[in-house]
Amino acid sequence: MSGGCSIRAIWILNSLDSVVFSRRFPVVEKRWQAACKSENENASEESFSYAVYSLLPADSELASAFVERKQREGSARGFGIRVSQSSKGSDSWVDDPITRHIVGLYINKEEEGENNLLWPLILHIKGNYFIIVLPLVEPRYLKAYTRLCKRSDCGNAIGADDSLSSLLLDLPSITGAFMVAHAIGDIISADVAEPEVVVSASPSVGGLLDSLTGSIGISGISSRAKPVAAPVASSVPSNTAVAGAVAADAPKIGSRPLDKDALRTFISSSMPFGTPLDLSHSNIFTIKVNGFSSSDLPPPDLKQPAWKPYLYKGKQRMLFTVHETIHAAMYDRDEIPDNISVSGQINCRAELEGLPDVSFPLTGLNTAHVEGLSFHPCAQVPEHRADKQAVMFSPPLGNFVLMRYQATCSLGPPIKGFYQLSMVSEDKGAFLFKLHLMEGYKAPLTMEFCTVSMPFPRRRVVSFDGIPSIGTVSTTEHSVEWKIVTSGRGLSGRSIEATFPGTVKFAPWQTQRLPSSRSGFGIIADEDSDVETENCNNVVNIEEFLMDKMSNDLPPADLEEPFCWQAYEYAKVSFKIVGASLSGMSIDPKAVSIYPAVKAPIDFSTQVTSGDYILWNTLGKCPSTAAEKA
């Protein structure tokens, strides 16, 4: 039972906490009950012996337990850390943030007494639905977690033997259950777009169209028509962060209806008898639509992998795209260092006939200071050398992510400088930007666009005054947008300095009544601020007086979004850079080899986009991580 991943059951609940879909796997459940019987027979009275809860609950019982947990933990995900509202036996009592995603439910079964804990349940919220996946683990791990739920001490040391983290390290099925939950979430939300592969050359029209639309891309399969993918939503997560917005725990109302037939087909095909084999929804749905034919059979001496159910026929070529997302927190303060990181992935599309093997040396590992590498299951990766990593893989159909990595930005930040905002009155603020773009960056690196946004989620913008040294400015109800580099006028081979001084005027500040809501610090009641403000003439620092006055009505930070404090000011930078990666990660198309040998053009491209690229107000409050003491 210790190896691999098996799923005991899957439940999907809607926003009304009703089970709208469930699936149980009797084969896996028999293994669980046999393990429970053996565990209960071998348990000694001295070693925390009690009967493990061995039955799966009915849908109504699980829904009731889920509602009870929400009330007990404060929300569906819970606090994640122990607070005054936490009770012994609850997930938050364990005092580990992972309990926001790996939860336990107490099923009301009188005949089972108190031994009614159902754990580990993987909780994934997608759209309008709560997805709960129960993987198979050995009963002794359930007992160990129950002990953690009753510890008197708060928290535990990292790497300690008796901790949740050390417990989960022995459970690879947890990772598999997360993959199942996310795959199901993508299906019910139609978020099934394939990774983007950018074509820099001029390929055939059909191939270019497939790459840009992110379609399934199985062209020329025997004599059948190409499978048509259902309309899908973008898989690119939104990077628009609004300060002060507390993420609601309940999913939004109005999502698309649940496609139960699609779910049943996917689950039956991707995890027969409860064992996940192929979680690619593209493969599963294409097989359902097209079936198989004798012309799709592989050569007799080769074994066809699960991730390639069809053999490609047509014009051959390969496409690689290095897509990096750069995150930054820029402070412009001596006491707080700037923080810059790069998250990258190599997307691939292999339009090759038969079942070839592709290999190439991945260069730039030393330059990029790669902190972590993960590969697609189709890849075979030996031990890497100093600056090269040999990669060999048997590519699946369509666009796929060959590799993901974390790295540093070897060229330095593409945008650096500072942002200052000072309130000169209750309804007027003076700001100043001074930025350097693409400093030290040379051709072929090109910045296609760059936009800076100043969000004011708690104030309504009435007007602004100021002229930037470059670019154009526009306003929305709660933000000021500064477009420094616009599409069609890219910045390449040189750096520029951009400044923008100005003032922004807000609608009059009004004391806000706070709605009743459950917060991480308890219940917030409806009440007006009763803090008496002093005469401003008696206050030495007028700016501190104004900030204190405007902060009187700010609710405490909700533990659901611990970094969204609602009182910080920042500007967010959005940009896109093409021409090369910022980490130094690269692929030499001439070094790519295909076996059996075939003449297929190799196309390589790169693109860098901004993630959370934040300029914190130098004159205001800002969050930062504590520096490690030597």
CSV table of C-alpha atoms in Angstrom, one decimal, residues 5-6 23 25 27-28 266-278 284:
chain,number,residue,atom,x,y,z
A,5,CYS,CA,-1.5,6.2,-5.6
A,6,SER,CA,-5.0,4.9,-5.2
A,23,ARG,CA,-17.6,8.4,-7.1
A,25,PHE,CA,-13.9,2.8,-6.0
A,27,VAL,CA,-11.6,-2.3,-5.3
A,28,VAL,CA,-9.6,0.3,-3.4
A,266,PHE,CA,-12.7,11.1,-17.6
A,267,ILE,CA,-12.7,9.2,-14.3
A,268,SER,CA,-13.4,5.8,-15.8
A,269,SER,CA,-10.7,6.2,-18.4
A,270,SER,CA,-8.0,8.1,-16.5
A,271,MET,CA,-8.2,6.1,-13.2
A,272,PRO,CA,-9.6,2.6,-13.8
A,273,PHE,CA,-10.4,0.8,-10.5
A,274,GLY,CA,-9.2,4.0,-8.6
A,275,THR,CA,-5.6,4.0,-9.8
A,276,PRO,CA,-4.6,7.2,-11.7
A,277,LEU,CA,-2.9,6.3,-15.0
A,278,ASP,CA,-3.3,9.2,-17.4
A,284,ILE,CA,-9.2,11.0,-22.7
